[in-house]
Coordinates of C-alpha atoms in Angstrom, one line a residue:
Chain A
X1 CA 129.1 160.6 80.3
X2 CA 131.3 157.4 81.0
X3 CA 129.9 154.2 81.5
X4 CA 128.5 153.3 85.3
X5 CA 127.8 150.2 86.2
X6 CA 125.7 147.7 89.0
X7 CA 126.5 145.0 91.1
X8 CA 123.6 142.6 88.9
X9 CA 126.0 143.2 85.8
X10 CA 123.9 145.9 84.2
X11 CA 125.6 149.1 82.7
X12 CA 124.5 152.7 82.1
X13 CA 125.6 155.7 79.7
X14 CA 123.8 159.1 79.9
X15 CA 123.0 160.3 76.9
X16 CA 121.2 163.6 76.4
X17 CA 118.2 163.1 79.0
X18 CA 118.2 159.7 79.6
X19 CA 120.1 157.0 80.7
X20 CA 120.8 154.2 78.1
X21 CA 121.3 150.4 80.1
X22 CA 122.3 146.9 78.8
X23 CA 124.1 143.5 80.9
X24 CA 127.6 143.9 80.9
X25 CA 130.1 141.3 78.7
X26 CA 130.9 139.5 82.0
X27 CA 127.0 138.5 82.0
X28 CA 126.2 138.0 78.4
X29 CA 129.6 135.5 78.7
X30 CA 128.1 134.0 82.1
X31 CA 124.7 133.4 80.3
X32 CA 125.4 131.9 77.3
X33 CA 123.8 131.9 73.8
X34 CA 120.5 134.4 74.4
X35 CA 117.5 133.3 72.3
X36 CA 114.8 136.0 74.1
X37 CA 114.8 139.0 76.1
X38 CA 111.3 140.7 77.4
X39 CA 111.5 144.6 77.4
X40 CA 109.3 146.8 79.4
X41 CA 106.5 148.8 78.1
X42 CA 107.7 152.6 77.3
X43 CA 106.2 154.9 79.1
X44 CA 106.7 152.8 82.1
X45 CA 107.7 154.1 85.6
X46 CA 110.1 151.8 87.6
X47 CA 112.1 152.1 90.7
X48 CA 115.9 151.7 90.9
X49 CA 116.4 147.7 91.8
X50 CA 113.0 146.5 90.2
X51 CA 112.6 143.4 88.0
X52 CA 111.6 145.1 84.3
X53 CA 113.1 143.2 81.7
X54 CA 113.9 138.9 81.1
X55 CA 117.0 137.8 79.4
X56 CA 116.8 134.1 78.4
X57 CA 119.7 131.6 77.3
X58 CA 119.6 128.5 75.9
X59 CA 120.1 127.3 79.7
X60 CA 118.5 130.0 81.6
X61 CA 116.4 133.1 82.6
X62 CA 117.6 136.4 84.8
X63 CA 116.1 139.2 85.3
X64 CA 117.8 142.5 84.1
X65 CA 116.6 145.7 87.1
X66 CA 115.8 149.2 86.7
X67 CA 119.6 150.9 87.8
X68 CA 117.7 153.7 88.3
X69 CA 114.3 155.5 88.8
X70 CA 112.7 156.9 86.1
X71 CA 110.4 156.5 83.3
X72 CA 111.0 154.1 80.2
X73 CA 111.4 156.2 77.5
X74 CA 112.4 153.7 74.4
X75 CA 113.6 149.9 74.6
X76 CA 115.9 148.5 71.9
X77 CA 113.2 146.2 69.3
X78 CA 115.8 145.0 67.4
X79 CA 116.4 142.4 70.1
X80 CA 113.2 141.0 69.4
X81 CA 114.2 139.3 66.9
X82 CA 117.6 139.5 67.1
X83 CA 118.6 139.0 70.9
X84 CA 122.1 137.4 69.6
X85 CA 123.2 141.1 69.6
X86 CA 123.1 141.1 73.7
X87 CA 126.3 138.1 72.7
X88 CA 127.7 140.0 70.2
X89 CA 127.6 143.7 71.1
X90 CA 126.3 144.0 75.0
X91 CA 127.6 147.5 75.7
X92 CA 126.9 149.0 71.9
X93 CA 123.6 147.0 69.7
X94 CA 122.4 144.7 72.7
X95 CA 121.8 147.5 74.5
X96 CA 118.3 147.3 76.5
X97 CA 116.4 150.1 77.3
X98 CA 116.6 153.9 78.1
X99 CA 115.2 155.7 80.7
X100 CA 115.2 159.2 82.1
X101 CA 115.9 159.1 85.3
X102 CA 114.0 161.0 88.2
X103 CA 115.7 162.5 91.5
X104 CA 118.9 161.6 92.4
X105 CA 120.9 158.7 90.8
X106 CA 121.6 156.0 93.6
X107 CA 125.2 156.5 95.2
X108 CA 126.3 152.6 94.8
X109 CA 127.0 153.0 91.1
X110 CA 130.5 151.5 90.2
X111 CA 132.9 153.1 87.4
X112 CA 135.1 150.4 85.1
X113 CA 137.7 150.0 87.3
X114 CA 135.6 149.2 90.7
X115 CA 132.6 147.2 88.7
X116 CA 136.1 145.0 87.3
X117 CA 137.1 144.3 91.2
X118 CA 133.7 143.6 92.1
X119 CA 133.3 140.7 88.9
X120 CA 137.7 139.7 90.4
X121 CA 135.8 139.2 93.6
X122 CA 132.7 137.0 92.7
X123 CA 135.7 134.6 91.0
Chain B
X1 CA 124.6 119.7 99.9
X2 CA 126.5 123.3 99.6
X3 CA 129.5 121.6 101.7
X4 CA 129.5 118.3 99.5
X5 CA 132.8 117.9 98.1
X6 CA 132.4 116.9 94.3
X7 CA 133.2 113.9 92.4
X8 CA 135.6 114.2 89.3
X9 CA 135.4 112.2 86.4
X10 CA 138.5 110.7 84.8
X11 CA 138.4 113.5 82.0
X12 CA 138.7 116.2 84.8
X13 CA 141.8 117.4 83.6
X14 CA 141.0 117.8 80.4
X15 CA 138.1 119.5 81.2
X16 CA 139.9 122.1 82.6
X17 CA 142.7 121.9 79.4
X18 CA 139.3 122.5 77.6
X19 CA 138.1 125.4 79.2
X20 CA 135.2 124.1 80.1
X21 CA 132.7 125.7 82.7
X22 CA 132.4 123.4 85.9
X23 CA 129.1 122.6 87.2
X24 CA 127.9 120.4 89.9
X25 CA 125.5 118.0 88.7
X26 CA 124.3 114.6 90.7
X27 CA 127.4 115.0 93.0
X28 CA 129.7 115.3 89.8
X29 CA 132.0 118.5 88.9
X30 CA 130.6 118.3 84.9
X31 CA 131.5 120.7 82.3
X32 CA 128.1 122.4 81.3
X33 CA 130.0 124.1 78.5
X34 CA 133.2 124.6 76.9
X35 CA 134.1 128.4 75.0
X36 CA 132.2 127.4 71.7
X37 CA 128.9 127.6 74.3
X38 CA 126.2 125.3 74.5
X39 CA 124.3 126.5 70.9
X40 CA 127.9 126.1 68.7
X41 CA 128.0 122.8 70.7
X42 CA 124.2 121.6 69.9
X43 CA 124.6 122.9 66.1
X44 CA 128.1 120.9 65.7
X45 CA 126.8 117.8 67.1
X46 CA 123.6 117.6 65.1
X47 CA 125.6 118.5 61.3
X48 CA 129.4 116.8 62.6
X49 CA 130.0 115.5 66.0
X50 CA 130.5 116.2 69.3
X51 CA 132.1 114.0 71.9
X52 CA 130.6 114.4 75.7
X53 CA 132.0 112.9 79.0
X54 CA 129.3 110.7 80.9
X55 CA 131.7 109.1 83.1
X56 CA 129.5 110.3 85.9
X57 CA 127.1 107.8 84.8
X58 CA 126.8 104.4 86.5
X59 CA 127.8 101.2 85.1
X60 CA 127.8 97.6 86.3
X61 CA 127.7 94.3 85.5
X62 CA 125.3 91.6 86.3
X63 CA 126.5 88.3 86.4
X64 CA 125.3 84.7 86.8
X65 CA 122.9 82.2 86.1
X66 CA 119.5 83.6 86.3
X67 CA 120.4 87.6 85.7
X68 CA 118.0 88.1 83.0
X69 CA 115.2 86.7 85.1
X70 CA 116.2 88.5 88.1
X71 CA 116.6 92.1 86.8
X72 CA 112.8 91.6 84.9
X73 CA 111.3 91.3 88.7
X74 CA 112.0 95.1 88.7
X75 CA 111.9 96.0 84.9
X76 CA 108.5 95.0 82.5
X77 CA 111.3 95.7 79.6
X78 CA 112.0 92.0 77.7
X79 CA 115.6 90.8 79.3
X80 CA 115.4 87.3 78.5
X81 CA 115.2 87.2 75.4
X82 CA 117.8 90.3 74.6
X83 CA 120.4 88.4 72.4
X84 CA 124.0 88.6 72.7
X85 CA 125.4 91.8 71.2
X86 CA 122.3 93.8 71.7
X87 CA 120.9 96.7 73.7
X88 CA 117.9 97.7 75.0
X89 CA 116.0 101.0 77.4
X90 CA 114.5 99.9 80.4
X91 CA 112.4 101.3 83.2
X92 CA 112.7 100.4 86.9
X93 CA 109.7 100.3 88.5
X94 CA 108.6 100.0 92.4
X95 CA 105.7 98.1 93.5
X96 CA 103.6 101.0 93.3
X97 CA 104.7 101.0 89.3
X98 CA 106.4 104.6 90.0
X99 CA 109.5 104.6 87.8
X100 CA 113.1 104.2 90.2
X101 CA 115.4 105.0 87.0
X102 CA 115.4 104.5 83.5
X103 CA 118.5 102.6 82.4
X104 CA 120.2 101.0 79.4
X105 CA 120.5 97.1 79.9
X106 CA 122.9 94.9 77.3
X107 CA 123.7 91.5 76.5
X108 CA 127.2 91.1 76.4
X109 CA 127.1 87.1 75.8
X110 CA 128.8 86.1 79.4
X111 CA 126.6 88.7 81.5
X112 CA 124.5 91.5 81.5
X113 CA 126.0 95.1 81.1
X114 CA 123.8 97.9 82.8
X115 CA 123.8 101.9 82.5
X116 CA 121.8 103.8 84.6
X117 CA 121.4 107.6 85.7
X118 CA 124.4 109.3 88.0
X119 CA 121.3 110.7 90.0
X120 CA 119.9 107.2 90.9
X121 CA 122.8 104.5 90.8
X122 CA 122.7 104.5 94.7
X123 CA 119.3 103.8 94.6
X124 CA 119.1 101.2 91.8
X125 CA 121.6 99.1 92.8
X126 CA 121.1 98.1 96.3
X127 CA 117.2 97.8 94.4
X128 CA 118.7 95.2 92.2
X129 CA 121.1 93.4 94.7
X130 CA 117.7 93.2 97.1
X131 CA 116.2 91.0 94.3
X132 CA 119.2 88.6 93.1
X133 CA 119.1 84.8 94.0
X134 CA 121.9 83.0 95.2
X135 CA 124.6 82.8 92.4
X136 CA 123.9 85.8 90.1
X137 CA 126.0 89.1 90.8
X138 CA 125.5 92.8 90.8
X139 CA 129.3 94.5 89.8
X140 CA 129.1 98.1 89.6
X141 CA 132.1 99.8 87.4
X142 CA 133.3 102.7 89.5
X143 CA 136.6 102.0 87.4
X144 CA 135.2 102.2 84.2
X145 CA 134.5 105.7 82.3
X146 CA 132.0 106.5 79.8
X147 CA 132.1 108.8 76.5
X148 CA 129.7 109.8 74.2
X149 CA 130.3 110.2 70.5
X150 CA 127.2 112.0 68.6
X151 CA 126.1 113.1 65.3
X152 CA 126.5 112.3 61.7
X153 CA 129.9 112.2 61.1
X154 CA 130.6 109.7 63.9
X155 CA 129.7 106.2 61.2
X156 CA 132.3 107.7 58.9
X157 CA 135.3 108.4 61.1
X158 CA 134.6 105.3 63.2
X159 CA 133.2 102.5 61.1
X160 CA 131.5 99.7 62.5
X161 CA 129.4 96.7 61.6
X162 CA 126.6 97.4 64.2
X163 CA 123.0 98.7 63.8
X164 CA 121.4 101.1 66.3
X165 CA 121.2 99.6 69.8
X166 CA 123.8 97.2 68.9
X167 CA 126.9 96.7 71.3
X168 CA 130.1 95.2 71.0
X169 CA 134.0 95.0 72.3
X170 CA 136.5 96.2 70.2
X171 CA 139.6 98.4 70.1
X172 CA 139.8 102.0 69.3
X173 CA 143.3 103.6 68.4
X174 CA 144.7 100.2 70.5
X175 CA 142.3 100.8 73.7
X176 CA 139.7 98.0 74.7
X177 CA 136.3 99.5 74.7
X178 CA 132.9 98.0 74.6
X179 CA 130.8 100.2 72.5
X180 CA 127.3 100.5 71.9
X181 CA 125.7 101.9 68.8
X182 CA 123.5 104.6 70.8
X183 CA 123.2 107.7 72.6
X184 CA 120.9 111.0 74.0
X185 CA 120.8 113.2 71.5
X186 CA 118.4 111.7 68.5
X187 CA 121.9 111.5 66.3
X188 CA 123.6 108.3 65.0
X189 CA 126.5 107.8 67.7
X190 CA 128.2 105.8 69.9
X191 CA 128.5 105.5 73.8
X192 CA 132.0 104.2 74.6
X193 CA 132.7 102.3 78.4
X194 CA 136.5 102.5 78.5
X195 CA 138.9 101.6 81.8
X196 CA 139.2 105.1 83.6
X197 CA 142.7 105.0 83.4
X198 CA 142.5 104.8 79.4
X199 CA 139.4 107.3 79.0
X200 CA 141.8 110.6 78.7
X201 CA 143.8 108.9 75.7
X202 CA 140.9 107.5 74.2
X203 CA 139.1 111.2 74.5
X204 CA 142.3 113.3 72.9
X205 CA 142.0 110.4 70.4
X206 CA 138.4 110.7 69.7
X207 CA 139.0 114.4 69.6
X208 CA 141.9 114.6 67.0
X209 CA 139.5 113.3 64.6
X210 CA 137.9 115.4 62.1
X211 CA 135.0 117.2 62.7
X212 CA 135.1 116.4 66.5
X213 CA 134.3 119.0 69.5
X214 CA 134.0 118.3 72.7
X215 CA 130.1 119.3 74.2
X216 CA 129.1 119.4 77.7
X217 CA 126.0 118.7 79.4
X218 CA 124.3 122.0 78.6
X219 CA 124.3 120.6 74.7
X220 CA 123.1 117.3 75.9
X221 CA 120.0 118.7 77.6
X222 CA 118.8 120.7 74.8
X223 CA 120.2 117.6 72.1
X224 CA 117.6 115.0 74.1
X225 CA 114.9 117.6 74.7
X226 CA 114.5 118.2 70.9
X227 CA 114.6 114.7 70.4
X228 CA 111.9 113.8 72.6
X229 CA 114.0 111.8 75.2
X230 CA 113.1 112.0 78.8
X231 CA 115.3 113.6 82.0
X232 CA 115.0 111.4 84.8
X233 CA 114.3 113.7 87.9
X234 CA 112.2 116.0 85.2
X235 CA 109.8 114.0 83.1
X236 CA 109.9 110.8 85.3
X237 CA 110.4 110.4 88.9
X238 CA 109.5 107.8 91.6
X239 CA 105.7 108.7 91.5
X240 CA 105.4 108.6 87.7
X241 CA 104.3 105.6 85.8
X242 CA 105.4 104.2 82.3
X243 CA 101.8 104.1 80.7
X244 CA 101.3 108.4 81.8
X245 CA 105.3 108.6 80.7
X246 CA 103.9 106.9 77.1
X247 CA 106.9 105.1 77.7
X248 CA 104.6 101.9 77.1
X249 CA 106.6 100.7 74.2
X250 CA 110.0 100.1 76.4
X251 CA 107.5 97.6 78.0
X252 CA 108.5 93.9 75.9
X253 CA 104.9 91.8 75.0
X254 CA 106.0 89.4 76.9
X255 CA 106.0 90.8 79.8
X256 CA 102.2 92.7 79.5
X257 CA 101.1 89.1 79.1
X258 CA 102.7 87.8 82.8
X259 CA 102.5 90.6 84.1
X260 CA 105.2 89.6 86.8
X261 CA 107.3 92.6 87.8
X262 CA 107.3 94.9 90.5
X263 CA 104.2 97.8 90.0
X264 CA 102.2 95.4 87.4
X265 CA 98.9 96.1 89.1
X266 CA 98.7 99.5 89.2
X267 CA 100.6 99.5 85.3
X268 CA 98.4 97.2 84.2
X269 CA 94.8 99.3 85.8
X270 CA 96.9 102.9 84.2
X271 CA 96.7 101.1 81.1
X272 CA 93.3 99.1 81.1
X273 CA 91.5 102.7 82.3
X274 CA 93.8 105.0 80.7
X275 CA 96.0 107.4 83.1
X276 CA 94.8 110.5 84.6
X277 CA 97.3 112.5 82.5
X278 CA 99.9 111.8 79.7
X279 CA 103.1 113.2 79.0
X280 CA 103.4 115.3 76.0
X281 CA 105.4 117.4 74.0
X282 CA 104.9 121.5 73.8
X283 CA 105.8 123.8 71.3
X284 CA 105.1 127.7 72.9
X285 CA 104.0 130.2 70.5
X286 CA 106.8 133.2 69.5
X287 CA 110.5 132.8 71.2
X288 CA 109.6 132.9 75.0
X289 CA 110.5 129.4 76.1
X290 CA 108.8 127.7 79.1
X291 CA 111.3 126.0 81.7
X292 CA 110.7 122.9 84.0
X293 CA 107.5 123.6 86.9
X294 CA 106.1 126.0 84.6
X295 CA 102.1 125.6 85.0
X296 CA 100.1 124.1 82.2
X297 CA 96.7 126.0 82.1
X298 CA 93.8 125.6 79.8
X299 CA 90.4 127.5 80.3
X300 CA 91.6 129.3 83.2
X301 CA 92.4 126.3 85.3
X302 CA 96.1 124.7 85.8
X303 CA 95.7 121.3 84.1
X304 CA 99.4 120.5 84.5
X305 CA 102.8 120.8 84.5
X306 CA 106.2 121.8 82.1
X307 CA 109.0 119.1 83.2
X308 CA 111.3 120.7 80.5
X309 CA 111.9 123.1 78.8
X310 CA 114.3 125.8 76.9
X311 CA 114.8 127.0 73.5
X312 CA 115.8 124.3 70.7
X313 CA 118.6 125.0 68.9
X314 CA 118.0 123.1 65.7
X315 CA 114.0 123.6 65.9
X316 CA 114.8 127.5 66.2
X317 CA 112.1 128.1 68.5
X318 CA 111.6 126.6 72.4
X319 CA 110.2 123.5 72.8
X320 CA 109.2 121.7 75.9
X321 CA 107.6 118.7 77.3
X322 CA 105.5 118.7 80.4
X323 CA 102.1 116.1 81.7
X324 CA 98.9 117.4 80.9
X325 CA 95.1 115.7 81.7
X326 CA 94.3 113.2 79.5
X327 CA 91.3 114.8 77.3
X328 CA 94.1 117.5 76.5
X329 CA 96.7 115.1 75.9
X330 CA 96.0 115.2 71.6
X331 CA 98.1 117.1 69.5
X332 CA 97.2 120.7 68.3
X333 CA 95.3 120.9 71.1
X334 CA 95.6 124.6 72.8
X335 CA 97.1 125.2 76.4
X336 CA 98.7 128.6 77.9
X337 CA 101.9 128.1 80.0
X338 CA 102.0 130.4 83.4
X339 CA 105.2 131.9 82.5
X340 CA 106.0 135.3 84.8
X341 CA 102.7 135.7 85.5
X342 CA 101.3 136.2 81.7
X343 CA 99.8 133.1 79.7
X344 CA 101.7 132.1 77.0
X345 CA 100.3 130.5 74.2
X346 CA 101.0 126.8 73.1
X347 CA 99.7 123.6 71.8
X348 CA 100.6 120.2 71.9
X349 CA 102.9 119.1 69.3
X350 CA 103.9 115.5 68.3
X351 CA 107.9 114.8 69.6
X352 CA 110.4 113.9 68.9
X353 CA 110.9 117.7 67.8
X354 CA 113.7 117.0 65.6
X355 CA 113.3 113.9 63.8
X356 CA 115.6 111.1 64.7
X357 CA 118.3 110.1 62.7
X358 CA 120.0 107.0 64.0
X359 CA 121.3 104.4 62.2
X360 CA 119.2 100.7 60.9

C-alpha cells in the first residue's frame, strides 16, 4: 500500500496485517538532532489520536499519536540506542512502531500530494 | 505578546543569507539554528569554533566619578577594586537579596562597560540609574552589536595578549572593537562589542576564518548548560538568592565584610543559616533527558525542581540542573525526576559537566 499520512507529521505503510508508522522528514527537520524516543509497550491497545510514543531533540520533546486504532504489535528497538536514524532515514530505519489496525481506518488520512499542501500551508 | 513585532539584530540579514531558523527570544528574531543543526553546531564549537550573534544582549556604559561605588549598592560583586583592562560576573540583587540579572561588568580605564541579559536590560537599567549620584552616567549601547567567538581554535586564529576575563580595545581586520577574553559556553573565546553598522563585516570576517561556523542560540543553551553556567529566567530569577544559586563566589570579600548592598540581610542570614535549598547539577540515568519545571522527588515527595535541562551533546547523555532541599543537595545523592508521569532515576552530580577549558 502507498504511504498515508497525518496532519501531526506521522506517516503510515500497510504492510501485510499491520500498519507500519514513523514522523515524516518535514518533522525530523523541524525537530532537530533526536537523542531519545519512548516506544509503547507491544501488545498495547491505543486509539487513533492518542499520545503513545516521545520523540526528544536536543531542544525539545513532542509526542508522536496513534494514526490509527489498533493494537501494538512490534516497535522499532534499534532506536533505543540509535534514535539518530529518526534524522537519517524517518520514512525507512527510523520508523516507529507497527500496529494492526481495528475497524475502519479514520477518513482524514492525507496521500503525498495533499499531506505536501498541508506542510505549504503551515509555512 | 503574539502581536509584538520583533526586534532584529544588526546580523539579521545574514541570518537569513545563513539559513538560519528564526526564533523569538526576549523580544528578538534570533536564529536558534542554522542547517548544520544545533548538535553539529555544539560539537564544532567545543573541537574548532563557532561564532554566535548576541547583539540582542544589552550593553551600556557607566560613566563618572563614583560609578564603581554606585553600581556596588546593587551588586555584592567587588567593583572598586576591578582594574583597568579587566572583567568580572556580577549579580544584581533587590533588597529582598532576590537576584534582578546577572551581568558582566568591565573596567575599561575611563568608565565602566556593563553586559547584561536581553530579558532584563529594561529592568536593570532604570535599577541602576535609580541609584547614581549626581555626576556619574548610565549610557546604554543600543548602537553597539555584540558577537561571540567560542572554542579552541579561537587563540590561534585571533591572537591576543589577554588572559581569561581580560578586556581590551583593538582592531580586527581594520574594525574598532573592544573585546573581552570570555564567553557562555565553558570554551576559550572571545565576546566582541562592535558599532552595529560594522558588526555584518566584522561577522563575514570572523567567519572566513578557518574552522569558523556560525551557531545559534540552540548551541549556546546546551554549550552553557554542560558547562554549568546559569540561564537567567531558568536557574535564577527575582525570588532567588546568590547563596541557594551557590553563586557565593561572584560575591568579592570585601563586600561580605560591609555588607552594604541592596538584599545584604537576608544574603547574609541565607549564608550564616544555610538556605533552605541549593542549586545543583543532575545527571538522569539512561538517555531520557529532564527539561526545565520538571519535579525533583525523593522518597515519594517533590523536594524540588529541574530549571534546565536537555541532552548534552559533548557529555553524550542529558544533563540538567535544577534546586533541590538542602540535606539532598550532596553529590551522588539519589532523586527521581517526574518526567511524563514515570520517575526517572538520577543523582546529583558535580558541574560543570564538561570541564572548562578557558584560557590563564
Amino acid at each position: 500500500m502507498t504511504m498515508k499520512f497525518t496532519k501531526d507529521h506521522e506517516w503510515l505503510r500497510i504492510e501485510g496485517d499491520a500498519a507500519t508508522v514513523g514522523i515524516t522528514d518535514h518533522a525530523q527537520n523541524a525537530l532537530g538532532d533526536v537523542v531519545f524516543v519512548d516506544l509503547p509497550e507491544p501488545g498495547r491497545e491505543v486509539q487513533a489520536g492518542e499520545a503513545i510514543a516521545v520523540v526528544e531533540s536536543v531542544k525539545a520533546a513532542s509526542d508522536v499519536y496513534a494514526p490509527i486504532t489498533g493494537k501494538i504489535v512490534e516497535v522499532n528497538a534499534a532506536l533505543v540506542d540509535n534514535p539518530g536514524l529518526v534524522n537519517q532515514a524517518p520514512t525507512g530505519e527510523g520508523w516507529f512502531f507497527r500496529i494492526a489496525p481495528e475497524g475502519e481506518l479514520p477518513d482524514d488520512l492525507m496521500d503525498a500530494d495533499a499531506y505536501a499542501s498541508h506542510v505549504e500551508s503551515l509555512a | 505578546m503574539a502581536d509584538e513585532v520583533l526586534l532584529e539584530t544588526p546580523l539579521a540579514g545574514l541570518h537569513r543569507e545563513l539559513g538560519g531558523r528564526m526564533v523569538p527570544f526576549a523580544g528578538y528574531s534570533m536564529p536558534v539554528q542554522y542547517p548544520a543543526g544545533i548538535m553539529a553546531e555544539h560539537l564544532h564549537c567545543r573541537a574548532h569554533a563557532a561564532l554566535f550573534d548576541v547583539s540582542h544582549m544589552g550593553q551600556a556604559e557607566l560613566v563618572g566619578e563614583g560609578a564603581a561605588a554606585a553600581l556596588e549598592r546593587l551588586t555584592p560583586a567587588e567593583v572598586q577594586a576591578l582594574k583597568p583592562g579587566r572583567q568580572r560576573y556580577g549579580l544584581l540583587l533587590n533588597e529582598r537579596g532576590g537576584i534582578v540579572d546577572d551581568f558582566m561588568v568591565a573596567n575599561l580605564g575611563d568608565r565602566l562597560f556593563l553586559v547584561a541579559n536581553a530579558s532584563r536590560k529594561h529592568v536593570d537599567f532604570p535599577l541602576i540609574e535609580s541609584v547614581l549620584p549626581a555626576g556619574v552616567r548610565l549610557r546604554p549601547l543600543p548602537e553597539r552589536a555584540l558577537l561571540a567567538l567560542q572554542g579552541p581554535a579561537v587563540a590561534s586564529i585571533i591572537p591576543t595578549e589577554m588572559g581569561f576575563m581580560g578586556i581590551s580595545a583593538m582592531e580586527i581586520a581594520g574594525i574598532p572593537v573592544i573585546t573581552s577574553r570570555s564567553g557562555y559556553t565553558g570554551e576559550d573565546g572571545l565576546e566582541i562589542s562592535v558599532a552595529a553598522d560594522k558588526a555584518e563585516a566584522l561577522a563575514r570576517h570572523l567567519l572566513s576564518l578557518p574552522g569558523v561556523m556560525p551557531a545559534g542560540l540552540g548551541a549556546r543553551d546546551s554549550l552553557r548548560l554542560e558547562a554549568g553556567l546559569c540561564l537567567y529566567g531558568n536557574d535564577l530569577d527575582e525570588n532567588t538568592n546568590p547563596v541557594e544559586a551557590a553563586l557565593v563566589w561572584s560575591m568579592g570579600k570585601r563586600r561580605r565584610m560591609a555588607w552594604d548592598f541592596a538584599g545584604a540581610e537576608p544574603v547574609r542570614e541565607a549564608l550564616d543559616n544555610g538556605p533552605k535549598r541549593l542549586r545543583v547539577g543532575i545527571r538522569p540515568e539512561g538517555r531520557q533527558p529532564a527539561r526545565a519545571h520538571t519535579a525533583i522527588e525523593s522518597g515519594g515527595a517533590t523536594v524540588g525542581e529541574v530549571t534546565s535541562g536537555g541532552f548534552g551533546p559533548s557529555v553524550g547523555a542529558p544533563v540538567a540542573m535544577g534546586y533541590v532541599r538542602r540535606d539532598l543537595a550532596a553529590d551522588g545523592t539519589p532523586l527521581e525526576l517526574r518526567v511524563r508521569d514515570k520517575a526517572l532515576p538520577a543523582r546529583v552530580a558535580p558541574t560543570p559537566f564538561q570541564p572548562h577549558r578557558y584560557a590563564r
